[in-house]
mmCIF file of C-alpha atoms in Angstrom:
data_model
loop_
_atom_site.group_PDB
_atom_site.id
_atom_site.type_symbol
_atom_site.label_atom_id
_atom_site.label_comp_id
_atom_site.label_asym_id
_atom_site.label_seq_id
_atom_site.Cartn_x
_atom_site.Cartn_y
_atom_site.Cartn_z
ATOM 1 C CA UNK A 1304 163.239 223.177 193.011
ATOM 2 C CA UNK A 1305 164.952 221.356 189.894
ATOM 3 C CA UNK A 1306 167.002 224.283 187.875
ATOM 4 C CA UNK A 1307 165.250 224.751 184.574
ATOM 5 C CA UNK A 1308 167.149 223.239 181.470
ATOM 6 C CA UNK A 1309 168.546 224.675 178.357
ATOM 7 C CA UNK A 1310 167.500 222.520 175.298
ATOM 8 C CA UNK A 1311 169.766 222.019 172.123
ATOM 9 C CA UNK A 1312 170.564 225.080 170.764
ATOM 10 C CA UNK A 1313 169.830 223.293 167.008
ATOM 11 C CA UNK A 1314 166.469 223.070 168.124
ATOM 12 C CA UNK A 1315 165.721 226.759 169.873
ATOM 13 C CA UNK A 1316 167.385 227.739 166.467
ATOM 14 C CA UNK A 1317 164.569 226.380 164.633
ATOM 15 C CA UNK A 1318 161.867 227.274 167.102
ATOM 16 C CA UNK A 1319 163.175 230.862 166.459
ATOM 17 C CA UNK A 1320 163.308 230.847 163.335
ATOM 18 C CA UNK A 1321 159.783 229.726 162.685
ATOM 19 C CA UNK A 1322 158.737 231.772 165.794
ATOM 20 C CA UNK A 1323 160.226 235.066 163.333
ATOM 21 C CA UNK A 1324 158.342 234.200 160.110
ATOM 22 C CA UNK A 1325 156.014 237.117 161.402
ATOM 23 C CA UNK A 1326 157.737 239.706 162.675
ATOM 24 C CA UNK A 1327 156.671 241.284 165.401
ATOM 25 C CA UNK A 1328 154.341 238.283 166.623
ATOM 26 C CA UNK A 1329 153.870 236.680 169.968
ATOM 27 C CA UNK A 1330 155.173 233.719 170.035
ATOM 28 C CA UNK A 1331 152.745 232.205 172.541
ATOM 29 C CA UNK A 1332 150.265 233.209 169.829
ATOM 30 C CA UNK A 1333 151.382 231.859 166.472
ATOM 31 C CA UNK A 1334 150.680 228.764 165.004
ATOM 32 C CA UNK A 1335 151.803 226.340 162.121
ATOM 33 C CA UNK A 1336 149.749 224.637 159.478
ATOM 34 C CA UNK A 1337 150.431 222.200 156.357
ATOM 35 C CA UNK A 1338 147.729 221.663 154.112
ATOM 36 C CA UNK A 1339 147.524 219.136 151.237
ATOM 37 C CA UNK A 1340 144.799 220.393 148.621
ATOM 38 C CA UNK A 1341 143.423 216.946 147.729
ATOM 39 C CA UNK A 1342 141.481 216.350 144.243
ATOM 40 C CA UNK A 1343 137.939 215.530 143.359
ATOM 41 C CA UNK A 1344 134.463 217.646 144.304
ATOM 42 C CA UNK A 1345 134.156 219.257 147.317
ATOM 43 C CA UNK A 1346 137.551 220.530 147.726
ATOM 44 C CA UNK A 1347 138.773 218.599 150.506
ATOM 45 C CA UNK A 1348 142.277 218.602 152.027
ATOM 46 C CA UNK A 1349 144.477 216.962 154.983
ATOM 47 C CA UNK A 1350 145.972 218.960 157.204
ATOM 48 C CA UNK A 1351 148.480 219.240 160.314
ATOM 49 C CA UNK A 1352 147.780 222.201 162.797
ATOM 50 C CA UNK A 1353 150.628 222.880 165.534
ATOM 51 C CA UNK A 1354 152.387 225.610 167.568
ATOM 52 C CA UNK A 1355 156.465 226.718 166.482
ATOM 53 C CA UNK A 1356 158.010 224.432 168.679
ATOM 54 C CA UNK A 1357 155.754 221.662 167.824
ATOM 55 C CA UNK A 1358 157.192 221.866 164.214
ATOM 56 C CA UNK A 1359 160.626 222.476 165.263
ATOM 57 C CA UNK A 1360 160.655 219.424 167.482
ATOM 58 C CA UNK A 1361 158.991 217.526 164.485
ATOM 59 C CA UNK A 1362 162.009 218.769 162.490
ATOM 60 C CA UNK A 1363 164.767 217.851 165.275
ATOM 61 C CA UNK A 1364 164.011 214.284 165.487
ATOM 62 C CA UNK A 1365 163.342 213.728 161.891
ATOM 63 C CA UNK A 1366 167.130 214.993 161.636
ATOM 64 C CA UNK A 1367 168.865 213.992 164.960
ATOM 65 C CA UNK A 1368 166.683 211.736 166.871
ATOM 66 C CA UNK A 1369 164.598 212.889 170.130
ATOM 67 C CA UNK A 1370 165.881 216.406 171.557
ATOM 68 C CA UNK A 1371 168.063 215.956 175.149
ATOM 69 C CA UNK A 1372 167.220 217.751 178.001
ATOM 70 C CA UNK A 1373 170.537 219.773 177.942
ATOM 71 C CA UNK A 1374 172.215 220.779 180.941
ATOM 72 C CA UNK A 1375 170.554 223.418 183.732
ATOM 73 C CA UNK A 1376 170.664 226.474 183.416
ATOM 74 C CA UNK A 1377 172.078 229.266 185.468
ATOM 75 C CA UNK A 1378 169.727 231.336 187.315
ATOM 76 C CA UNK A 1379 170.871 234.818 184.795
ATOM 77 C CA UNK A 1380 170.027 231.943 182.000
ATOM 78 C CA UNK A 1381 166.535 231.240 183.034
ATOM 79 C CA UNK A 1382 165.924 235.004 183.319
ATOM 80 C CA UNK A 1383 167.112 236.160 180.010
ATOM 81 C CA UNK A 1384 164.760 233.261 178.628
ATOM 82 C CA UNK A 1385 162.210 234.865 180.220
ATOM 83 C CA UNK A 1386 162.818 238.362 179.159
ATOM 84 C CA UNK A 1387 163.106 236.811 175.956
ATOM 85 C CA UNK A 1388 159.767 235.593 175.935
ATOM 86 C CA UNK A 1389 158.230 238.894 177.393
ATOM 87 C CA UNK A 1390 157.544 237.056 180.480
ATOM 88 C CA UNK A 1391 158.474 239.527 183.635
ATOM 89 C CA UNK A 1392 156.787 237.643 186.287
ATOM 90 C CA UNK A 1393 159.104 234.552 185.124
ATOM 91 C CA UNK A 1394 162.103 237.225 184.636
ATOM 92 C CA UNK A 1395 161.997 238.297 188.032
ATOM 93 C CA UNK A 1396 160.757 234.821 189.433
ATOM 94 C CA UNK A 1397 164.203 233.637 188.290
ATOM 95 C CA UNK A 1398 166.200 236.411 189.924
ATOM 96 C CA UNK A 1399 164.336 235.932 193.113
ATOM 97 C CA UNK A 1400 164.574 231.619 193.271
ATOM 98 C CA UNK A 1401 168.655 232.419 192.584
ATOM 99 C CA UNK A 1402 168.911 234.409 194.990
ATOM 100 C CA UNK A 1403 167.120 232.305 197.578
ATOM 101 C CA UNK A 1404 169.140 229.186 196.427
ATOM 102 C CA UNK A 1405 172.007 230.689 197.936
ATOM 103 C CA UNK A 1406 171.337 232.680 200.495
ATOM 104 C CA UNK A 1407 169.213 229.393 201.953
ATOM 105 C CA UNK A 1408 172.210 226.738 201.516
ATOM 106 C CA UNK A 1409 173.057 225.244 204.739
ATOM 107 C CA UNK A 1410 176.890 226.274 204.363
ATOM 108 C CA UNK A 1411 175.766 230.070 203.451
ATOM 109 C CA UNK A 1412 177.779 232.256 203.573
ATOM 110 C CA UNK A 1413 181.389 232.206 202.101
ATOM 111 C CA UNK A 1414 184.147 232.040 204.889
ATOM 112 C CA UNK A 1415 187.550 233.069 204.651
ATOM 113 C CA UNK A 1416 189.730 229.668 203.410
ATOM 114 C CA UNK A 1417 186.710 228.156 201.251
ATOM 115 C CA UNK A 1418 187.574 226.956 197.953
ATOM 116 C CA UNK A 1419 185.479 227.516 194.936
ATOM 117 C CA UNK A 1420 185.621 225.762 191.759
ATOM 118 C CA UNK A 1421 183.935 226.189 188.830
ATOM 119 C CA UNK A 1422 183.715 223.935 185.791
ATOM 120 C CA UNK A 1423 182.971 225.287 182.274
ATOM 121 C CA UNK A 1424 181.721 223.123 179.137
ATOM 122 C CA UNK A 1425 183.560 223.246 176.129
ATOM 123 C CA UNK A 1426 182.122 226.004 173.852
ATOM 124 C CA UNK A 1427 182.953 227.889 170.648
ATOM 125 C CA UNK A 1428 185.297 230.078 172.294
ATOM 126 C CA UNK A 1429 187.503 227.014 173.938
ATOM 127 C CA UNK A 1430 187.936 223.429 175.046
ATOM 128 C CA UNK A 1431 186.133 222.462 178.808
ATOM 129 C CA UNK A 1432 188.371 224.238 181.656
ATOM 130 C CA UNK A 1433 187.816 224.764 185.072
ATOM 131 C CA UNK A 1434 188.542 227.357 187.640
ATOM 132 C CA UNK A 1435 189.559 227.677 191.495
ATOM 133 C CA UNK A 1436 189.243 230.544 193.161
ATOM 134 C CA UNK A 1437 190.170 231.282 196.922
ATOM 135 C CA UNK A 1438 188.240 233.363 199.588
ATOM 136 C CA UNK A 1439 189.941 235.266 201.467
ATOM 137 C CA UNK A 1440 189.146 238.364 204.206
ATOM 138 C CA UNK A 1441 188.908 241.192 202.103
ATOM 139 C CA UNK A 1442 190.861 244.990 203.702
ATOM 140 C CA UNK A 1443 187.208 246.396 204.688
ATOM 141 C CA UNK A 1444 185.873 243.563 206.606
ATOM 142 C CA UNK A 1445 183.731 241.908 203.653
ATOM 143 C CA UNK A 1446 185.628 239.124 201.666
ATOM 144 C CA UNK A 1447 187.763 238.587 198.539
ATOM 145 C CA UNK A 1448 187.858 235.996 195.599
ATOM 146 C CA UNK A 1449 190.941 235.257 194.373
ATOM 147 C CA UNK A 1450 191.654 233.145 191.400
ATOM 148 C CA UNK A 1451 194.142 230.197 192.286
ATOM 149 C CA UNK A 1452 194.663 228.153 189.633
ATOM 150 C CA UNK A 1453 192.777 226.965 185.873
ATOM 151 C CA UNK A 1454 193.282 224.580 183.202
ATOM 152 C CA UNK A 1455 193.101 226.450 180.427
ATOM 153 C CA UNK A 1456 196.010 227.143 177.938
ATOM 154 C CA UNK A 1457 197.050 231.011 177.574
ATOM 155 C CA UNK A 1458 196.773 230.649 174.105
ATOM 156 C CA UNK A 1459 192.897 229.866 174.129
ATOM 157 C CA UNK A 1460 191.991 232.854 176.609
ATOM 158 C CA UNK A 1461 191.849 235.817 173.820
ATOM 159 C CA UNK A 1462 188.650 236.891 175.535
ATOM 160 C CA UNK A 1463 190.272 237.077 179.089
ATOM 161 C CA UNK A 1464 187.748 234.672 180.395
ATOM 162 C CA UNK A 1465 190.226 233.010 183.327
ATOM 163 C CA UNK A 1466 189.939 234.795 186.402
ATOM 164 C CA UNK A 1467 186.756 236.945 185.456
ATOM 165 C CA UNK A 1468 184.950 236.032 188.787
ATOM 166 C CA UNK A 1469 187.443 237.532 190.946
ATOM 167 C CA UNK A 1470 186.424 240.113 193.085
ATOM 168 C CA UNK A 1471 187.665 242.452 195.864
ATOM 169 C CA UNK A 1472 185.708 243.069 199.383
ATOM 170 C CA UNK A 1473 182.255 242.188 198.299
ATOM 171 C CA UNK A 1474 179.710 241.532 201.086
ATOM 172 C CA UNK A 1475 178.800 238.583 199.147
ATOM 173 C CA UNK A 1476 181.469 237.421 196.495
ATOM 174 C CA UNK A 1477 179.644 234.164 195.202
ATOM 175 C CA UNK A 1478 176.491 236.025 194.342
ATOM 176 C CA UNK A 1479 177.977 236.651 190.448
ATOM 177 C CA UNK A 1480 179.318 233.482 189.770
ATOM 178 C CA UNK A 1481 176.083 231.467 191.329
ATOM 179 C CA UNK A 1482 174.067 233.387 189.085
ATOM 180 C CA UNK A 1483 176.287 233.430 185.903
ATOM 181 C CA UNK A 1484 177.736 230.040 185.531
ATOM 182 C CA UNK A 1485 175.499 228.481 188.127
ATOM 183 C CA UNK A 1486 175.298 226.696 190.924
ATOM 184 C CA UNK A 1487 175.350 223.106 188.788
ATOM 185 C CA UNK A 1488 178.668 224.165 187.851
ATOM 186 C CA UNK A 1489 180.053 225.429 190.934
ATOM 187 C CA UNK A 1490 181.812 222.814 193.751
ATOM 188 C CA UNK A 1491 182.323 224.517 196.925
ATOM 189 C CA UNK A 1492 184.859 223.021 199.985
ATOM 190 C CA UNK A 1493 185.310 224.293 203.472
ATOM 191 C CA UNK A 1494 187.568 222.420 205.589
ATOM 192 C CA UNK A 1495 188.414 220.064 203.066
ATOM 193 C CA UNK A 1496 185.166 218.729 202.785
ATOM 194 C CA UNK A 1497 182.773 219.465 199.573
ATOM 195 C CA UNK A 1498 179.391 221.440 201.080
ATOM 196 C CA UNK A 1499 178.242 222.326 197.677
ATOM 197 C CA UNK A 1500 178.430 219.474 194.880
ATOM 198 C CA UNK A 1501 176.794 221.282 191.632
ATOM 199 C CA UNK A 1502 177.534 218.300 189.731
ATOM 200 C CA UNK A 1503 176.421 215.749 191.855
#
């Protein structure tokens, strides 16, 4: 299955923000009208009826053209969206399709001497950097992840973001960074050869 896909954050923006002109509401449950009073007997009027994001996506294009699909998200993404929403089913649905992702991939699990390398998008906190971490046999016979190398400068890492995925004897140390940054953002080699391709 296709990883869901985040869509501009201009455009949830506005979704939200009409979503929150009744506090408290269901979003599933609102909806948006415009109403032009017209003159003459009879009181008649033209209107437009639609749901939040129907307005919001009315509003997007008017200002920056059709909304892109965005990149995928990660599986903790997709969950949060759905605990957003008040949807558990899709909450845990999420957690449970992540999981199975990985523990299904043909080149499951980790061995000692993989590389893993992660790729991050530029944000508001820095410029686009990437990450390569090692596996390695951990002291009490699960495995390691140690951080290798990155491309970003010190001087942009006030949050300590490089080397946050690294972990010591974990049965399964790829489980936190396939479900935080994603398994579209994640390359994987064993061997020298690329088993997992996220980008591709």
């Amino acid at each position: 299955m296709a990883p869901a896909r985040r869509i501009d954050p201009r455009l949830r923006i506005m979704t939200e923000t009409l979503e929150g002109l009744i506090p408290g509401a269901t979003p599933a449950s609102i909806s948006v009208a415009v109403t032009e009073p017209l003159a003459g007997p009879g009181h008649h009027s033209n209107s437009w009826t639609g749901s939040p994001a129907g307005l919001a996506e009315k509003l997007f294009t008017a200002l920056y053209g059709r909304p892109a699909a965005g990149e995928p998200l990660s599986t903790l993404a997709q969950a949060e969206d759905a605990k957003r929403a008040r949807d558990i089913v899709g909450e845990v649905a999420a957690l449970q399709r992540g999981h199975t992702d990985l523990t299904t991939a043909p080149w499951y699990p980790a061995r000692p001497g993989d590389l893993v390398h992660v790729h991050y998008e530029a944000g508001g906190l820095s410029e686009a950097f990437g990450e390569t971490y090692l596996i390695t046999a951990g002291a009490d016979s699960f495995l390691s992840m140690q951080l290798l190398c990155h491309t970003l400068p010190e001087t942009e890492d006030p949050e300590g973001m490089v080397g946050c995925f690294t972990v010591d004897d974990d049965p399964d140390p790829l489980m936190e960074l396939w479900f935080e940054a994603g398994p579209h953002r994640l390359t994987i080699v064993r061997d020298g050869r690329p088993v997992h391709w996220g980008g591709a």
